[in-house]
PDB file of C-alpha atoms in Angstrom:
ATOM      1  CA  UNK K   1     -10.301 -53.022-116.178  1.00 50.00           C
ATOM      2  CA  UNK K   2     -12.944 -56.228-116.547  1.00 50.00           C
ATOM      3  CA  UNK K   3     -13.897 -55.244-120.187  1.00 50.00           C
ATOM      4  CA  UNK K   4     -13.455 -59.015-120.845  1.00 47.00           C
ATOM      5  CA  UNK K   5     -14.338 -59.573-124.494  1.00 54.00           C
ATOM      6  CA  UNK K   6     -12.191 -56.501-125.425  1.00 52.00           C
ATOM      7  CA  UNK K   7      -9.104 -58.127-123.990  1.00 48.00           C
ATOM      8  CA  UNK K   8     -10.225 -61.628-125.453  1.00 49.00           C
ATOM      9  CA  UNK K   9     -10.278 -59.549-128.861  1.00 53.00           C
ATOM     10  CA  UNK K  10      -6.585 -58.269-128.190  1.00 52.00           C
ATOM     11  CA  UNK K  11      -5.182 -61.568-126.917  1.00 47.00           C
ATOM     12  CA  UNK K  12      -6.717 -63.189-129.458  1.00 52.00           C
ATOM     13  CA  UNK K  13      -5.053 -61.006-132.479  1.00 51.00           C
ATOM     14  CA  UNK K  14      -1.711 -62.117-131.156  1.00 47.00           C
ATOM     15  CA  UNK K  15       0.260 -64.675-133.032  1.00 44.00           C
ATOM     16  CA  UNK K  16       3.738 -64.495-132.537  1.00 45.00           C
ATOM     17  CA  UNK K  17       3.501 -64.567-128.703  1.00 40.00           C
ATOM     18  CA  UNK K  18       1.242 -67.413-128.022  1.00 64.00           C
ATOM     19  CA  UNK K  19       2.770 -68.142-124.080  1.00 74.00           C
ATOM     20  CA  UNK K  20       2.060 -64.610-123.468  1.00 80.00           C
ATOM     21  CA  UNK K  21      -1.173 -64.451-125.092  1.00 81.00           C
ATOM     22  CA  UNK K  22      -2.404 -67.743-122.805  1.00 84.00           C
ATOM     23  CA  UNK K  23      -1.342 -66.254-119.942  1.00 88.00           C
ATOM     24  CA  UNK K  24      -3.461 -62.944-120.427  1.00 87.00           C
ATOM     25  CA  UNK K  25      -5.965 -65.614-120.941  1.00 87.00           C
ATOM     26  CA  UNK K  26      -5.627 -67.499-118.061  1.00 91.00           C
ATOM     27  CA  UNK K  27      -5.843 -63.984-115.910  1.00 91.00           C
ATOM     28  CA  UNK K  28      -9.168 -63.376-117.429  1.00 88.00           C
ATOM     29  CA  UNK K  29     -10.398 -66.691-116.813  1.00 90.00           C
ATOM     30  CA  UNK K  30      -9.079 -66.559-113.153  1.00 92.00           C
ATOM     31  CA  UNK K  31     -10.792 -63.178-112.504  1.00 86.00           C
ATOM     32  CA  UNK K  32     -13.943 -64.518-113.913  1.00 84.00           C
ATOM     33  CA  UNK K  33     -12.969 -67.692-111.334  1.00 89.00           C
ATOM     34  CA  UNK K  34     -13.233 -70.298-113.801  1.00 92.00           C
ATOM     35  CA  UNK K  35     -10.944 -72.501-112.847  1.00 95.00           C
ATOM     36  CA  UNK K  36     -11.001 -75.369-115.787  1.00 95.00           C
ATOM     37  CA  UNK K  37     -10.623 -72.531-118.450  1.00 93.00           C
ATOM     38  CA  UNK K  38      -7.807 -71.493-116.656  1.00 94.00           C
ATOM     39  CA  UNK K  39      -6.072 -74.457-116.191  1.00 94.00           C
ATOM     40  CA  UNK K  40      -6.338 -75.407-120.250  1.00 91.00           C
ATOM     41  CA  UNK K  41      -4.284 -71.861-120.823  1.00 89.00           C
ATOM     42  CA  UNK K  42      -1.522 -72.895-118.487  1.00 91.00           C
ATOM     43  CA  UNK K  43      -1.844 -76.450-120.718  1.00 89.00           C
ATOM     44  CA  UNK K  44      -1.811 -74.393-123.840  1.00 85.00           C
ATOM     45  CA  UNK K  45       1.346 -71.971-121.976  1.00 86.00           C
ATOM     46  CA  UNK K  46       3.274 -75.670-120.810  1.00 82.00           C
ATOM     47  CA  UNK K  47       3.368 -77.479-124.200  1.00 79.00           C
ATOM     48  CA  UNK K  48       5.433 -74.744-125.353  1.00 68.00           C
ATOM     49  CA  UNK K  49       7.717 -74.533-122.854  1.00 42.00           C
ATOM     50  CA  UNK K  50      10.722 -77.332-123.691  1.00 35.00           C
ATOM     51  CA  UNK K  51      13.041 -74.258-124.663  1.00 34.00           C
ATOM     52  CA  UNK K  52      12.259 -72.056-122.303  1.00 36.00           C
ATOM     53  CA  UNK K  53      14.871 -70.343-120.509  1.00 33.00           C
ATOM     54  CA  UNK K  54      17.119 -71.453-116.999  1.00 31.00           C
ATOM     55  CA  UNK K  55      16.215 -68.122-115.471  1.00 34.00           C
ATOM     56  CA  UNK K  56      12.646 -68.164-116.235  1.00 39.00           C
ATOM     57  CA  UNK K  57      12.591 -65.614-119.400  1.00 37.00           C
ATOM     58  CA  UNK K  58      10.622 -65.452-121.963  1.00 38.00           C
ATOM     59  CA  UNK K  59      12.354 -66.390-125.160  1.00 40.00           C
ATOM     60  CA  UNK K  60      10.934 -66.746-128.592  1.00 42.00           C
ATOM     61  CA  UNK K  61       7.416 -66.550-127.040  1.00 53.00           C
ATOM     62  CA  UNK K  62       8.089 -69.574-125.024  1.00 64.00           C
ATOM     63  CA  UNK K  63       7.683 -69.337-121.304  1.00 78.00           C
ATOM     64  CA  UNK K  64       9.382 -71.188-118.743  1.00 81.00           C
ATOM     65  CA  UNK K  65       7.735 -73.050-115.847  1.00 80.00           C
ATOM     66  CA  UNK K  66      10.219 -71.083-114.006  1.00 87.00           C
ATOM     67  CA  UNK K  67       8.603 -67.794-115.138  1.00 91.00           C
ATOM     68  CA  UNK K  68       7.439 -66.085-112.505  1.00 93.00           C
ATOM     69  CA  UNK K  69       3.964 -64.744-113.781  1.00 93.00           C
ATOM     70  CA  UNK K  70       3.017 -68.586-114.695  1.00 94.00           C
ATOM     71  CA  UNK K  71       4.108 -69.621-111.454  1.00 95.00           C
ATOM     72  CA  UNK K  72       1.699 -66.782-109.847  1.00 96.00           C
ATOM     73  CA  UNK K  73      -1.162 -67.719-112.265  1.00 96.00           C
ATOM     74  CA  UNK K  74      -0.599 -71.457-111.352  1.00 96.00           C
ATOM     75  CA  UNK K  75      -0.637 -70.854-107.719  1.00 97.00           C
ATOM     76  CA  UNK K  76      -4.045 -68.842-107.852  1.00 97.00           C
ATOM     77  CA  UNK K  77      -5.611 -71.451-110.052  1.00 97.00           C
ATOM     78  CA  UNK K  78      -4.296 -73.839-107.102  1.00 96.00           C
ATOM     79  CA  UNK K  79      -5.940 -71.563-104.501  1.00 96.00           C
ATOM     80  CA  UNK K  80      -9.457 -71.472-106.284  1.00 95.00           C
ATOM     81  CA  UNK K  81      -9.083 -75.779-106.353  1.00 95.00           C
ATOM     82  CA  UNK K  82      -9.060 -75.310-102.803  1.00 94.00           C
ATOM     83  CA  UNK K  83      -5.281 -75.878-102.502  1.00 96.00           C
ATOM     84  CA  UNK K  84      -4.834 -73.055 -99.479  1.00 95.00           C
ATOM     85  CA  UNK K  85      -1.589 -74.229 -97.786  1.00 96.00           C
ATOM     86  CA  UNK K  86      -0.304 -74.766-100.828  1.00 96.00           C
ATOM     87  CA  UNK K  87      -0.945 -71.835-102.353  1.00 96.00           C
ATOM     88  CA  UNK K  88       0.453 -69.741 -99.750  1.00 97.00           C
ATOM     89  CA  UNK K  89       3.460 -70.889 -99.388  1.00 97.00           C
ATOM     90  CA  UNK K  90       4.401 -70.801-103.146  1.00 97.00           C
ATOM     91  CA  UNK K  91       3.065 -67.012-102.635  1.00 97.00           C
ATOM     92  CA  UNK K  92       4.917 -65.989 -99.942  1.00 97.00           C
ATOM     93  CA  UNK K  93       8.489 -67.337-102.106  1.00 96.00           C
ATOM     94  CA  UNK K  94       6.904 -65.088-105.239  1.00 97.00           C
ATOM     95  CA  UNK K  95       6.897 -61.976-102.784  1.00 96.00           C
ATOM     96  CA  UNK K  96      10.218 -62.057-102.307  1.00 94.00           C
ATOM     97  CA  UNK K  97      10.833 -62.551-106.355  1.00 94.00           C
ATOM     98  CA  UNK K  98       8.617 -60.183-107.793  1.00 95.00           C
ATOM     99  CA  UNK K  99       8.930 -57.298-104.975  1.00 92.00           C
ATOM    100  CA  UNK K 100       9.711 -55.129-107.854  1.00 93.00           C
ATOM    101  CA  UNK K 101       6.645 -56.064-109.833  1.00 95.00           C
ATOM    102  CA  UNK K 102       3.855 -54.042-108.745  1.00 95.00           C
ATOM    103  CA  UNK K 103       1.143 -55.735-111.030  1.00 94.00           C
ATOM    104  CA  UNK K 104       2.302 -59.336-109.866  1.00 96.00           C
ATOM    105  CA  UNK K 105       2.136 -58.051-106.535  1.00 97.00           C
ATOM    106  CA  UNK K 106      -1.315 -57.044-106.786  1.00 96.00           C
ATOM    107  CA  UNK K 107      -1.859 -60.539-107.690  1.00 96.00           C
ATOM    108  CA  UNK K 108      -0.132 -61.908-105.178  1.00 97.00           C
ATOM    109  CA  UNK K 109      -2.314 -59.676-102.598  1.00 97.00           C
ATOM    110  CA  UNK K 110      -5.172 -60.878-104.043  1.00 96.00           C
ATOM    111  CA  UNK K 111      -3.980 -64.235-103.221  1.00 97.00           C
ATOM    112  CA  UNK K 112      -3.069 -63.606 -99.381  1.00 97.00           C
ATOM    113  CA  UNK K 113      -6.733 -62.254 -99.310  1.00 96.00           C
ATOM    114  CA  UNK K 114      -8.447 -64.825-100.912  1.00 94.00           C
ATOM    115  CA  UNK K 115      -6.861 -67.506 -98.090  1.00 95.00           C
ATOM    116  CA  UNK K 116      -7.634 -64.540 -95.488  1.00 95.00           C
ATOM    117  CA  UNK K 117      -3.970 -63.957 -94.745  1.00 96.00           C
ATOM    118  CA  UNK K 118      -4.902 -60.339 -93.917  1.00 96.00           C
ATOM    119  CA  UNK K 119      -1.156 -59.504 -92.505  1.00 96.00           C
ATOM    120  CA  UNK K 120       0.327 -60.747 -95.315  1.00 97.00           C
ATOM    121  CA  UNK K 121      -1.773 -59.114 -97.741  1.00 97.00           C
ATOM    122  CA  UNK K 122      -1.200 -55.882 -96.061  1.00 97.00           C
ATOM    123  CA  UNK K 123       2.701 -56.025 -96.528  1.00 97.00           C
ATOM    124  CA  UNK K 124       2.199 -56.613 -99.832  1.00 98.00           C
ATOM    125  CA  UNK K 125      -0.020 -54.051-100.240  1.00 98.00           C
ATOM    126  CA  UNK K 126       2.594 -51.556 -98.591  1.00 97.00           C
ATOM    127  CA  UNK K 127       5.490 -52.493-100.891  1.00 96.00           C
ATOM    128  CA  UNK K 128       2.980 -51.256-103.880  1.00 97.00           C
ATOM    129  CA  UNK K 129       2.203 -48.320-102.147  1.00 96.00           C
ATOM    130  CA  UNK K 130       6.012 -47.000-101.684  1.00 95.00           C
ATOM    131  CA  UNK K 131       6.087 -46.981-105.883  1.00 94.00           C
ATOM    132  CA  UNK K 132       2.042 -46.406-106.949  1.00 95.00           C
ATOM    133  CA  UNK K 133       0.458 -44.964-103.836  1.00 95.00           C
ATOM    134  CA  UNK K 134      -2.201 -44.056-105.646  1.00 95.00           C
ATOM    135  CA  UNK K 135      -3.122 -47.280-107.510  1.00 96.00           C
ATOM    136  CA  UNK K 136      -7.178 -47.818-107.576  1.00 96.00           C
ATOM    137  CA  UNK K 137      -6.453 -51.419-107.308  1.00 96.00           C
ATOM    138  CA  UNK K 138      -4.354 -51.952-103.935  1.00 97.00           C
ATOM    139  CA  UNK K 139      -6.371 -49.208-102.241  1.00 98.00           C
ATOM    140  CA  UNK K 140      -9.416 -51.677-103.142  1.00 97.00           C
ATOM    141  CA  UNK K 141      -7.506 -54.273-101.347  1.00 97.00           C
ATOM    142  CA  UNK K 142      -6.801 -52.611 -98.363  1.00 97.00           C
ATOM    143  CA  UNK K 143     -10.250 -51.963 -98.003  1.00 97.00           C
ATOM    144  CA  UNK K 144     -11.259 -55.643 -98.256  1.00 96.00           C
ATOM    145  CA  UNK K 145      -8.609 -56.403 -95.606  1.00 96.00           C
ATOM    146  CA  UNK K 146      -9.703 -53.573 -93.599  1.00 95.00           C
ATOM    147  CA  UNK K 147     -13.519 -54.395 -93.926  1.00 95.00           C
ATOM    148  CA  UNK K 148     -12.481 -58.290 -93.447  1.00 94.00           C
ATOM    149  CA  UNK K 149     -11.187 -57.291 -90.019  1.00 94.00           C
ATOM    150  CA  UNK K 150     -13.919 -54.775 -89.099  1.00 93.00           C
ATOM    151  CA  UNK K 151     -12.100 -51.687 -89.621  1.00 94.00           C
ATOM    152  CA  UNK K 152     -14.760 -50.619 -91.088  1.00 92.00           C
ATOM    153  CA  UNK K 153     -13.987 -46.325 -90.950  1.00 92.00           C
ATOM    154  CA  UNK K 154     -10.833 -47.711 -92.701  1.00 95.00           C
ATOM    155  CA  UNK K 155     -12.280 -49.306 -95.179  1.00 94.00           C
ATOM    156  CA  UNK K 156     -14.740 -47.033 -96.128  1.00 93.00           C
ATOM    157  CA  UNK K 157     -12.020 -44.351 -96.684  1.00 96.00           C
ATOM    158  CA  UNK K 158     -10.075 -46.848 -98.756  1.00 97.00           C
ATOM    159  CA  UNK K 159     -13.137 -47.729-101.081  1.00 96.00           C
ATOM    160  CA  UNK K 160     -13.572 -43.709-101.567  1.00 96.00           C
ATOM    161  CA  UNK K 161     -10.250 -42.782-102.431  1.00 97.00           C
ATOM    162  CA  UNK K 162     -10.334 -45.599-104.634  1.00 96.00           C
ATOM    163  CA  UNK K 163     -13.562 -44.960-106.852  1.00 95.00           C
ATOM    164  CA  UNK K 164     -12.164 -40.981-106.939  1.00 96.00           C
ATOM    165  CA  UNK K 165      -9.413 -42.607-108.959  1.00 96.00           C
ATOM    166  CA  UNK K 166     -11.420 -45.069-111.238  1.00 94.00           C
ATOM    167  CA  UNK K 167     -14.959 -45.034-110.702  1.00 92.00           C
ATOM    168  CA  UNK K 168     -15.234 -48.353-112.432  1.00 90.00           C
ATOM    169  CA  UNK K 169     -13.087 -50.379-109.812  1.00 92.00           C
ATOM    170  CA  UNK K 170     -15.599 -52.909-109.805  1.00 91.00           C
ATOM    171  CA  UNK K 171     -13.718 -54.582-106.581  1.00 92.00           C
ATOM    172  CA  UNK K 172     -14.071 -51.569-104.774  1.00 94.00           C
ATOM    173  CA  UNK K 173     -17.651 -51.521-105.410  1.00 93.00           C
ATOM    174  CA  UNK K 174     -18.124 -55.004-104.271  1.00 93.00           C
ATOM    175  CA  UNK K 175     -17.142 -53.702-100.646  1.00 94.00           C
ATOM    176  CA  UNK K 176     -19.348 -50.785-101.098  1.00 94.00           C
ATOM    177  CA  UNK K 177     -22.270 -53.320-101.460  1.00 93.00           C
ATOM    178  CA  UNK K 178     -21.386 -54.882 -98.574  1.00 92.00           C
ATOM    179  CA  UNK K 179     -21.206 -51.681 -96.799  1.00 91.00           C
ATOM    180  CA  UNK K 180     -24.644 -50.973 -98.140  1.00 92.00           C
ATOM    181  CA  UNK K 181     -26.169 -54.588 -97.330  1.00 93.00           C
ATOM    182  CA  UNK K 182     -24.735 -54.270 -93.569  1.00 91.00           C
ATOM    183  CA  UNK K 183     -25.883 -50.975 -92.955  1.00 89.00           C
ATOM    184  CA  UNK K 184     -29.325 -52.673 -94.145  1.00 93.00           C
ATOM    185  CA  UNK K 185     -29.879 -50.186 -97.531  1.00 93.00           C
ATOM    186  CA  UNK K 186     -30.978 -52.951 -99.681  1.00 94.00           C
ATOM    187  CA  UNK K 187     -31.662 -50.732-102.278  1.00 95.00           C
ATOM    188  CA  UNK K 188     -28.395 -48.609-102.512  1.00 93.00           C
ATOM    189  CA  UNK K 189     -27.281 -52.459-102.487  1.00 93.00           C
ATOM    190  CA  UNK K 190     -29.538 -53.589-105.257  1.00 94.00           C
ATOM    191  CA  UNK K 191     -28.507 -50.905-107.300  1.00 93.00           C
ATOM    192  CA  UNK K 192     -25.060 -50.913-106.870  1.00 91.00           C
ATOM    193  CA  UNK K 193     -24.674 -54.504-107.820  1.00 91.00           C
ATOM    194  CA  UNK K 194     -27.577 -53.538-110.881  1.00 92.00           C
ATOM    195  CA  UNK K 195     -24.656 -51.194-112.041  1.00 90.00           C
ATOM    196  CA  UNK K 196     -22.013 -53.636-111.486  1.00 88.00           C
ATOM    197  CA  UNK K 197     -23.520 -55.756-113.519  1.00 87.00           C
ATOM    198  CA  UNK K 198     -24.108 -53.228-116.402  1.00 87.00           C
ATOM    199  CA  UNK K 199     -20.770 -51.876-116.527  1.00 83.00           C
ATOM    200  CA  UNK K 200     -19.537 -55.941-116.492  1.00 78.00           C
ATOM    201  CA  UNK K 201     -21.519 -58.990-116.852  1.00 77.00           C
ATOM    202  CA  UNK K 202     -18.853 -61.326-116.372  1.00 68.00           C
ATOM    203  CA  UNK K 203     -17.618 -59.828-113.213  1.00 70.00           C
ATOM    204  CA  UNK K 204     -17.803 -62.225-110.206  1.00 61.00           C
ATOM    205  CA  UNK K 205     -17.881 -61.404-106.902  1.00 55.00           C
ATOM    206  CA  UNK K 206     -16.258 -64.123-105.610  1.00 49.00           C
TER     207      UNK K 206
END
């Protein structure tokens, strides 16, 4: 999932579809929270965008401003500026229009999370569930709400279920460190981030 210069390889082979290309990008350099990098993909994704589509579509690997997945990566790139209210308003109108997304959802949770809208994180969380209730990803984000609002029993059983599913979900084991670290095992702590960082250097926990 953060193997980062094996999707910069496969981005980078693409040449018809250079919008959608820039955007995998700019996810990549959003989840390694580096904001300018970001914001010259959405540059890159924006000069091309003159023909782009009324309804937001991607035509002739252009994509509209309207698109909703440039839209979401703009609005995070917004949130790590330190743009909060901004941010979650323009989150809570991409809810409604990509309820039937679950991947942009999961972004969008990450979103609510980030600004510490727990509630709202949560409800997006459950719409994902009702399709993927066993995605690794949204049960990793349940257990950072849960932990964020010490439900701690609950977030512990989140961060299991989710590393039975994909024992590389380095998110979840970001919230098993801090389990570790609060519980005062500084060495189950050292060595789980040790391991984070061998299975991704570029992984920030953030």
């Amino acid at each position: 999932e953060f193997d980062f210069e094996e999707a910069r390889r496969q981005f980078g082979s693409v040449k018809k579809m250079k919008g959608e290309a820039a955007l995998g990008m700019c996810h990549l350099a959003i989840k390694k929270r580096d904001v300018d990098e970001a914001r010259q993909y959405l540059a890159l994704v924006a000069s091309g965008t003159a023909s782009g589509t009324a309804s937001g579509a991607i035509s002739g690997g252009k994509i509209s401003p309207r698109n909703p997945e440039y839209r979401l990566f703009s609005t995070y790139v917004s949130l790590l500026s330190g743009e909060y209210h901004g941010a979650e308003i323009e989150a809570d109108r991409l809810t409604k229009e990509c309820e039937h997304d679950p991947g942009l959802l999961l972004i969008i949770a990450e979103i609510f999370i980030t600004i510490g809208s727990y509630a709202k994180c949560e409800n997006v969380l459950k719409k994902i569930k009702q399709t993927c209730p066993e995605n690794d990803q949204m049960l990793a984000l349940f257990a950072h709400a849960s932990y964020s609002k010490e439900n701690y029993e609950d977030a512990r059983s989140y961060v299991d279920r989710a590393l039975q599913i994909n024992p590389w979900n380095l998110y979840s084991m970001t919230i098993q460190l801090k389990f570790y670290t609060r519980k005062g095992l500084y060495e189950d702590a050292e060595a789980a981030g040790k391991e984070m960082f061998r299975i991704c250097p570029e992984y920030s926990l953030g």
